Each structure stands twice: as C-alpha cells, then as structure tokens.
Amino acid sequence: MLNTETPSQEHAGLDQYPVAELVDTLIADQFNAIAAVQAAAPSITAAVDAAAPRIAAGGRLIYVGAGTSGRLGVLDGVELHPTFSWPHERALSLLAGGKGAMFKAVEGAEDDSKQGFLDLAALLPQANDVVLLLAASGSTPYVLGALDAARTAGALTIGIANNPDAPVAMRAELGITLDTGPEVISGSTRLKAGTSQKIALNTISSAIMVRLNKVYGNLMVDMKATNAKLVRRAVALTRHATGADEASAHFVLEQCDFHVKVAIVVLKCQVPIARARALLAQAEGSVRAALLLQ
C-alpha cells in the first residue's frame, strides 16, 4: 500500500478526540509537510536550476494534475500574473476533467491517460517549456499520459509525488519526492500531501521569478497594481526601495503606469521615465543591474 494511503497508526481514535485535541492533531501533522519539502530541497534546487534558463529563453510553465494536485497547479499558475506580471499565456494548467473539475470532482477523469496525452499535446509543447506534473500517488494515469506527451516533445518534465519511487517522479527528467507518509485522515491527500505540494510549487515558481529579475532585494517590484490595495502596495514598495516620500513615490508611479521597477530607477537615478525603461531593458529587467548602468 502507498504511504499516502496507509492508515495512520497514531490516531486510530481520531473520531473520539475532543475538538481541541482534534484541531491540535490536524495542525501538528502539517509540520510533517514542511519536513518533507525540506528533505526534498536538493531536488527542488535542481528543478529550479534546470527550469530557469528555459523560462528565460521564452518557455512556458505548464502545470498538470488531477483533483487536489491539479487545483494546486492551477492556483500557482494563476497567481503568477498579479504577483510578478507573468503573462497568462506563459502559465498554463491542465486539470483532469477540464475547467469544471476546479469546482466539482469529475469522476474517472484522472484514469484517462490518453486524454492526458492529448491535452498536453494540444498545447504544442516546445523544448523550452517546463511541465510540472503533480500526483500525490505518483501514478495518476492522466498525469502520466501528459508526461509522455511532454517528453515526446522534448519539454523539461518535473514530476512531483508524495510516495517514494513513484512513476511520475521516476519517468520525468527530474523527480521530486515529498514523502509525507500516512495522513491523519487516512488517504486524504488534500491534507499534508497537498500542503507539501503547495509549498514546493510556491518555492519553484517564486525562485524562478527571482532568477528572472522580478524581485529587487526581497521586494516584489514587477507586480500589477490593478486595484486600490495594490496601488498602496506599489507606493509602499517604491518608498521602501528609494526612501522617497509618499507624494513623490505616488507621482512617479502615476507617470509610469504604476510600474514599480521603473519608479525605483527614476527616483534613485534621477532620470526621466524613458531613460529608466531603457536602463531596465539593457539590464534584462534587473533593477540592481540597471542602477549600476547609470
């Protein structure tokens, strides 16, 4: 039996726990998710090292999964645009059962390896694409079908599973095993197995974005200020990076369409907006490098 499916021996009487003990038990088990991701850090590092150059060369991030794993992939990809201004068309997700499966389980969809192959192939994968294949069991047919299509096209494949020696990790070019073990509620991989996948995806995509110069220091400087909250955040980030007062930061941001990177270079180098944009282009989007060019 898979580790993720094996009944936990620690909490056989879970249904009899008082609420406070039940809550403490469920929370405490989540720390095992963190430990599993930490143990996989070398594999995650290798994945980032392999993926970043391909994405920098124009590749896409493509997430593939079923059920909880698939939904976590959708979430990670969707959040890249507001966080890093990453183009929607370069963060794609395939979920067994289609878009409707995001909100309602589509029974049997995960068992269709042929559909996984066809869905991935329909995206016309290229050599610079990075395909993240998620399966807690590590053997979901839909995901393995997509893996075959990605490998056939020469895309980089990264298999993420929660069981050792899982097919998706073994057959992918790079495998990441998040060995979270039995769940408190036996077999419910939406618990710590899902948490570990969320952490791993956050880490991989965020590290890639840092390598693509989407961050200055530890500041999120390539965000989209699409609402009042994000406008305030853009002003705060610009002030923090430059030491400018609120009025000056807001004024410059208004002139450059609230692009924090540009505002930082304008204020720190005291150059016109056009010059700041040219410096950033010359520095391949790196604020730090652009400041050194002036």
PDB file of N, CA, C and O in Angstrom, residues 42-89:
ATOM      1  N   PRO A  42      17.261  19.487  -2.222  1.00  0.00           N
ATOM      2  CA  PRO A  42      18.206  19.313  -3.339  1.00  0.00           C
ATOM      3  C   PRO A  42      17.515  19.058  -4.673  1.00  0.00           C
ATOM      4  O   PRO A  42      17.945  19.594  -5.713  1.00  0.00           O
ATOM      5  N   SER A  43      16.449  18.266  -4.659  1.00  0.00           N
ATOM      6  CA  SER A  43      15.708  18.003  -5.902  1.00  0.00           C
ATOM      7  C   SER A  43      15.006  19.254  -6.405  1.00  0.00           C
ATOM      8  O   SER A  43      14.943  19.504  -7.614  1.00  0.00           O
ATOM      9  N   ILE A  44      14.476  20.047  -5.483  1.00  0.00           N
ATOM     10  CA  ILE A  44      13.813  21.294  -5.859  1.00  0.00           C
ATOM     11  C   ILE A  44      14.830  22.270  -6.439  1.00  0.00           C
ATOM     12  O   ILE A  44      14.568  22.953  -7.439  1.00  0.00           O
ATOM     13  N   THR A  45      16.017  22.322  -5.840  1.00  0.00           N
ATOM     14  CA  THR A  45      17.083  23.179  -6.357  1.00  0.00           C
ATOM     15  C   THR A  45      17.455  22.786  -7.780  1.00  0.00           C
ATOM     16  O   THR A  45      17.605  23.646  -8.666  1.00  0.00           O
ATOM     17  N   ALA A  46      17.594  21.488  -8.015  1.00  0.00           N
ATOM     18  CA  ALA A  46      17.922  21.014  -9.359  1.00  0.00           C
ATOM     19  C   ALA A  46      16.832  21.388 -10.357  1.00  0.00           C
ATOM     20  O   ALA A  46      17.118  21.756 -11.510  1.00  0.00           O
ATOM     21  N   ALA A  47      15.570  21.337  -9.916  1.00  0.00           N
ATOM     22  CA  ALA A  47      14.458  21.699 -10.795  1.00  0.00           C
ATOM     23  C   ALA A  47      14.512  23.171 -11.169  1.00  0.00           C
ATOM     24  O   ALA A  47      14.314  23.542 -12.335  1.00  0.00           O
ATOM     25  N   VAL A  48      14.780  24.027 -10.199  1.00  0.00           N
ATOM     26  CA  VAL A  48      14.861  25.471 -10.470  1.00  0.00           C
ATOM     27  C   VAL A  48      16.040  25.760 -11.402  1.00  0.00           C
ATOM     28  O   VAL A  48      15.920  26.533 -12.364  1.00  0.00           O
ATOM     29  N   ASP A  49      17.187  25.142 -11.127  1.00  0.00           N
ATOM     30  CA  ASP A  49      18.369  25.359 -11.969  1.00  0.00           C
ATOM     31  C   ASP A  49      18.104  24.950 -13.418  1.00  0.00           C
ATOM     32  O   ASP A  49      18.583  25.604 -14.356  1.00  0.00           O
ATOM     33  N   ALA A  50      17.353  23.873 -13.608  1.00  0.00           N
ATOM     34  CA  ALA A  50      17.068  23.417 -14.970  1.00  0.00           C
ATOM     35  C   ALA A  50      15.977  24.241 -15.632  1.00  0.00           C
ATOM     36  O   ALA A  50      16.019  24.486 -16.851  1.00  0.00           O
ATOM     37  N   ALA A  51      14.994  24.681 -14.850  1.00  0.00           N
ATOM     38  CA  ALA A  51      13.837  25.380 -15.419  1.00  0.00           C
ATOM     39  C   ALA A  51      14.123  26.839 -15.754  1.00  0.00           C
ATOM     40  O   ALA A  51      13.663  27.342 -16.790  1.00  0.00           O
ATOM     41  N   ALA A  52      14.847  27.538 -14.893  1.00  0.00           N
ATOM     42  CA  ALA A  52      15.017  28.986 -15.060  1.00  0.00           C
ATOM     43  C   ALA A  52      15.582  29.385 -16.424  1.00  0.00           C
ATOM     44  O   ALA A  52      15.047  30.306 -17.067  1.00  0.00           O
ATOM     45  N   PRO A  53      16.636  28.735 -16.923  1.00  0.00           N
ATOM     46  CA  PRO A  53      17.151  29.137 -18.245  1.00  0.00           C
ATOM     47  C   PRO A  53      16.142  28.917 -19.366  1.00  0.00           C
ATOM     48  O   PRO A  53      16.080  29.702 -20.318  1.00  0.00           O
ATOM     49  N   ARG A  54      15.354  27.869 -19.259  1.00  0.00           N
ATOM     50  CA  ARG A  54      14.357  27.599 -20.293  1.00  0.00           C
ATOM     51  C   ARG A  54      13.251  28.648 -20.273  1.00  0.00           C
ATOM     52  O   ARG A  54      12.800  29.117 -21.320  1.00  0.00           O
ATOM     53  N   ILE A  55      12.807  29.008 -19.077  1.00  0.00           N
ATOM     54  CA  ILE A  55      11.776  30.039 -18.981  1.00  0.00           C
ATOM     55  C   ILE A  55      12.334  31.382 -19.452  1.00  0.00           C
ATOM     56  O   ILE A  55      11.649  32.153 -20.144  1.00  0.00           O
ATOM     57  N   ALA A  56      13.579  31.669 -19.107  1.00  0.00           N
ATOM     58  CA  ALA A  56      14.216  32.917 -19.555  1.00  0.00           C
ATOM     59  C   ALA A  56      14.318  32.965 -21.076  1.00  0.00           C
ATOM     60  O   ALA A  56      14.274  34.047 -21.677  1.00  0.00           O
ATOM     61  N   ALA A  57      14.423  31.808 -21.696  1.00  0.00           N
ATOM     62  CA  ALA A  57      14.539  31.733 -23.162  1.00  0.00           C
ATOM     63  C   ALA A  57      13.185  31.758 -23.859  1.00  0.00           C
ATOM     64  O   ALA A  57      13.118  31.592 -25.079  1.00  0.00           O
ATOM     65  N   GLY A  58      12.109  31.962 -23.081  1.00  0.00           N
ATOM     66  CA  GLY A  58      10.787  32.095 -23.682  1.00  0.00           C
ATOM     67  C   GLY A  58       9.842  30.937 -23.432  1.00  0.00           C
ATOM     68  O   GLY A  58       8.729  30.925 -23.962  1.00  0.00           O
ATOM     69  N   GLY A  59      10.271  29.970 -22.629  1.00  0.00           N
ATOM     70  CA  GLY A  59       9.424  28.823 -22.355  1.00  0.00           C
ATOM     71  C   GLY A  59       8.239  29.154 -21.467  1.00  0.00           C
ATOM     72  O   GLY A  59       8.158  30.229 -20.872  1.00  0.00           O
ATOM     73  N   ARG A  60       7.328  28.197 -21.362  1.00  0.00           N
ATOM     74  CA  ARG A  60       6.122  28.345 -20.553  1.00  0.00           C
ATOM     75  C   ARG A  60       6.178  27.395 -19.364  1.00  0.00           C
ATOM     76  O   ARG A  60       6.785  26.325 -19.429  1.00  0.00           O
ATOM     77  N   LEU A  61       5.525  27.785 -18.295  1.00  0.00           N
ATOM     78  CA  LEU A  61       5.276  26.885 -17.182  1.00  0.00           C
ATOM     79  C   LEU A  61       3.931  26.215 -17.434  1.00  0.00           C
ATOM     80  O   LEU A  61       2.922  26.893 -17.639  1.00  0.00           O
ATOM     81  N   ILE A  62       3.911  24.896 -17.427  1.00  0.00           N
ATOM     82  CA  ILE A  62       2.684  24.145 -17.658  1.00  0.00           C
ATOM     83  C   ILE A  62       2.482  23.187 -16.486  1.00  0.00           C
ATOM     84  O   ILE A  62       3.343  22.339 -16.213  1.00  0.00           O
ATOM     85  N   TYR A  63       1.375  23.347 -15.792  1.00  0.00           N
ATOM     86  CA  TYR A  63       1.059  22.521 -14.630  1.00  0.00           C
ATOM     87  C   TYR A  63       0.050  21.448 -15.047  1.00  0.00           C
ATOM     88  O   TYR A  63      -0.916  21.735 -15.749  1.00  0.00           O
ATOM     89  N   VAL A  64       0.263  20.218 -14.561  1.00  0.00           N
ATOM     90  CA  VAL A  64      -0.641  19.123 -14.887  1.00  0.00           C
ATOM     91  C   VAL A  64      -0.962  18.343 -13.611  1.00  0.00           C
ATOM     92  O   VAL A  64      -0.055  17.981 -12.852  1.00  0.00           O
ATOM     93  N   GLY A  65      -2.242  18.077 -13.378  1.00  0.00           N
ATOM     94  CA  GLY A  65      -2.613  17.283 -12.219  1.00  0.00           C
ATOM     95  C   GLY A  65      -4.089  16.915 -12.246  1.00  0.00           C
ATOM     96  O   GLY A  65      -4.838  17.334 -13.121  1.00  0.00           O
ATOM     97  N   ALA A  66      -4.471  16.134 -11.254  1.00  0.00           N
ATOM     98  CA  ALA A  66      -5.870  15.750 -11.086  1.00  0.00           C
ATOM     99  C   ALA A  66      -6.269  16.018  -9.644  1.00  0.00           C
ATOM    100  O   ALA A  66      -5.439  15.962  -8.739  1.00  0.00           O
ATOM    101  N   GLY A  67      -7.546  16.343  -9.431  1.00  0.00           N
ATOM    102  CA  GLY A  67      -8.034  16.553  -8.074  1.00  0.00           C
ATOM    103  C   GLY A  67      -7.296  17.665  -7.356  1.00  0.00           C
ATOM    104  O   GLY A  67      -7.014  18.723  -7.935  1.00  0.00           O
ATOM    105  N   THR A  68      -6.952  17.417  -6.092  1.00  0.00           N
ATOM    106  CA  THR A  68      -6.261  18.439  -5.290  1.00  0.00           C
ATOM    107  C   THR A  68      -4.968  18.875  -5.947  1.00  0.00           C
ATOM    108  O   THR A  68      -4.678  20.079  -6.028  1.00  0.00           O
ATOM    109  N   SER A  69      -4.187  17.937  -6.428  1.00  0.00           N
ATOM    110  CA  SER A  69      -2.915  18.275  -7.066  1.00  0.00           C
ATOM    111  C   SER A  69      -3.120  19.198  -8.261  1.00  0.00           C
ATOM    112  O   SER A  69      -2.391  20.178  -8.451  1.00  0.00           O
ATOM    113  N   GLY A  70      -4.110  18.884  -9.086  1.00  0.00           N
ATOM    114  CA  GLY A  70      -4.389  19.720 -10.247  1.00  0.00           C
ATOM    115  C   GLY A  70      -4.837  21.114  -9.858  1.00  0.00           C
ATOM    116  O   GLY A  70      -4.439  22.104 -10.487  1.00  0.00           O
ATOM    117  N   ARG A  71      -5.679  21.196  -8.826  1.00  0.00           N
ATOM    118  CA  ARG A  71      -6.167  22.507  -8.384  1.00  0.00           C
ATOM    119  C   ARG A  71      -5.022  23.357  -7.829  1.00  0.00           C
ATOM    120  O   ARG A  71      -4.998  24.579  -8.013  1.00  0.00           O
ATOM    121  N   LEU A  72      -4.085  22.718  -7.143  1.00  0.00           N
ATOM    122  CA  LEU A  72      -2.930  23.452  -6.629  1.00  0.00           C
ATOM    123  C   LEU A  72      -2.074  23.985  -7.769  1.00  0.00           C
ATOM    124  O   LEU A  72      -1.523  25.093  -7.681  1.00  0.00           O
ATOM    125  N   GLY A  73      -1.968  23.219  -8.845  1.00  0.00           N
ATOM    126  CA  GLY A  73      -1.240  23.696 -10.010  1.00  0.00           C
ATOM    127  C   GLY A  73      -1.908  24.899 -10.637  1.00  0.00           C
ATOM    128  O   GLY A  73      -1.244  25.881 -10.995  1.00  0.00           O
ATOM    129  N   VAL A  74      -3.243  24.842 -10.764  1.00  0.00           N
ATOM    130  CA  VAL A  74      -3.993  25.984 -11.300  1.00  0.00           C
ATOM    131  C   VAL A  74      -3.738  27.220 -10.439  1.00  0.00           C
ATOM    132  O   VAL A  74      -3.452  28.307 -10.948  1.00  0.00           O
ATOM    133  N   LEU A  75      -3.819  27.057  -9.138  1.00  0.00           N
ATOM    134  CA  LEU A  75      -3.636  28.176  -8.216  1.00  0.00           C
ATOM    135  C   LEU A  75      -2.261  28.805  -8.362  1.00  0.00           C
ATOM    136  O   LEU A  75      -2.130  30.032  -8.445  1.00  0.00           O
ATOM    137  N   ASP A  76      -1.227  27.975  -8.415  1.00  0.00           N
ATOM    138  CA  ASP A  76       0.121  28.524  -8.524  1.00  0.00           C
ATOM    139  C   ASP A  76       0.296  29.311  -9.818  1.00  0.00           C
ATOM    140  O   ASP A  76       0.857  30.413  -9.820  1.00  0.00           O
ATOM    141  N   GLY A  77      -0.197  28.757 -10.909  1.00  0.00           N
ATOM    142  CA  GLY A  77      -0.059  29.438 -12.192  1.00  0.00           C
ATOM    143  C   GLY A  77      -0.836  30.736 -12.272  1.00  0.00           C
ATOM    144  O   GLY A  77      -0.336  31.747 -12.768  1.00  0.00           O
ATOM    145  N   VAL A  78      -2.064  30.725 -11.768  1.00  0.00           N
ATOM    146  CA  VAL A  78      -2.911  31.923 -11.819  1.00  0.00           C
ATOM    147  C   VAL A  78      -2.297  33.070 -11.032  1.00  0.00           C
ATOM    148  O   VAL A  78      -2.376  34.237 -11.438  1.00  0.00           O
ATOM    149  N   GLU A  79      -1.652  32.768  -9.918  1.00  0.00           N
ATOM    150  CA  GLU A  79      -1.138  33.821  -9.046  1.00  0.00           C
ATOM    151  C   GLU A  79       0.150  34.462  -9.554  1.00  0.00           C
ATOM    152  O   GLU A  79       0.578  35.495  -9.039  1.00  0.00           O
ATOM    153  N   LEU A  80       0.762  33.897 -10.578  1.00  0.00           N
ATOM    154  CA  LEU A  80       1.999  34.475 -11.095  1.00  0.00           C
ATOM    155  C   LEU A  80       1.763  35.815 -11.789  1.00  0.00           C
ATOM    156  O   LEU A  80       2.651  36.668 -11.798  1.00  0.00           O
ATOM    157  N   HIS A  81       0.590  35.996 -12.376  1.00  0.00           N
ATOM    158  CA  HIS A  81       0.348  37.257 -13.090  1.00  0.00           C
ATOM    159  C   HIS A  81       0.235  38.450 -12.135  1.00  0.00           C
ATOM    160  O   HIS A  81       0.970  39.434 -12.305  1.00  0.00           O
ATOM    161  N   PRO A  82      -0.627  38.425 -11.123  1.00  0.00           N
ATOM    162  CA  PRO A  82      -0.703  39.584 -10.239  1.00  0.00           C
ATOM    163  C   PRO A  82       0.550  39.771  -9.384  1.00  0.00           C
ATOM    164  O   PRO A  82       0.869  40.893  -8.984  1.00  0.00           O
ATOM    165  N   THR A  83       1.272  38.695  -9.117  1.00  0.00           N
ATOM    166  CA  THR A  83       2.460  38.806  -8.264  1.00  0.00           C
ATOM    167  C   THR A  83       3.683  39.278  -9.027  1.00  0.00           C
ATOM    168  O   THR A  83       4.469  40.095  -8.526  1.00  0.00           O
ATOM    169  N   PHE A  84       3.860  38.769 -10.245  1.00  0.00           N
ATOM    170  CA  PHE A  84       5.094  39.052 -10.988  1.00  0.00           C
ATOM    171  C   PHE A  84       4.850  39.584 -12.398  1.00  0.00           C
ATOM    172  O   PHE A  84       5.777  39.630 -13.212  1.00  0.00           O
ATOM    173  N   SER A  85       3.606  39.958 -12.712  1.00  0.00           N
ATOM    174  CA  SER A  85       3.263  40.396 -14.067  1.00  0.00           C
ATOM    175  C   SER A  85       3.605  39.334 -15.111  1.00  0.00           C
ATOM    176  O   SER A  85       3.918  39.645 -16.263  1.00  0.00           O
ATOM    177  N   TRP A  86       3.535  38.077 -14.715  1.00  0.00           N
ATOM    178  CA  TRP A  86       3.856  36.993 -15.645  1.00  0.00           C
ATOM    179  C   TRP A  86       2.704  36.822 -16.633  1.00  0.00           C
ATOM    180  O   TRP A  86       1.550  36.765 -16.244  1.00  0.00           O
ATOM    181  N   PRO A  87       2.987  36.738 -17.916  1.00  0.00           N
ATOM    182  CA  PRO A  87       1.915  36.642 -18.922  1.00  0.00           C
ATOM    183  C   PRO A  87       1.041  35.404 -18.717  1.00  0.00           C
ATOM    184  O   PRO A  87       1.555  34.303 -18.482  1.00  0.00           O
ATOM    185  N   HIS A  88      -0.257  35.606 -18.838  1.00  0.00           N
ATOM    186  CA  HIS A  88      -1.186  34.487 -18.676  1.00  0.00           C
ATOM    187  C   HIS A  88      -0.856  33.334 -19.614  1.00  0.00           C
ATOM    188  O   HIS A  88      -0.961  32.160 -19.239  1.00  0.00           O
ATOM    189  N   GLU A  89      -0.467  33.681 -20.839  1.00  0.00           N
ATOM    190  CA  GLU A  89      -0.235  32.632 -21.838  1.00  0.00           C
ATOM    191  C   GLU A  89       1.046  31.844 -21.574  1.00  0.00           C
ATOM    192  O   GLU A  89       1.321  30.856 -22.263  1.00  0.00           O
TER     193      GLU A  89
END
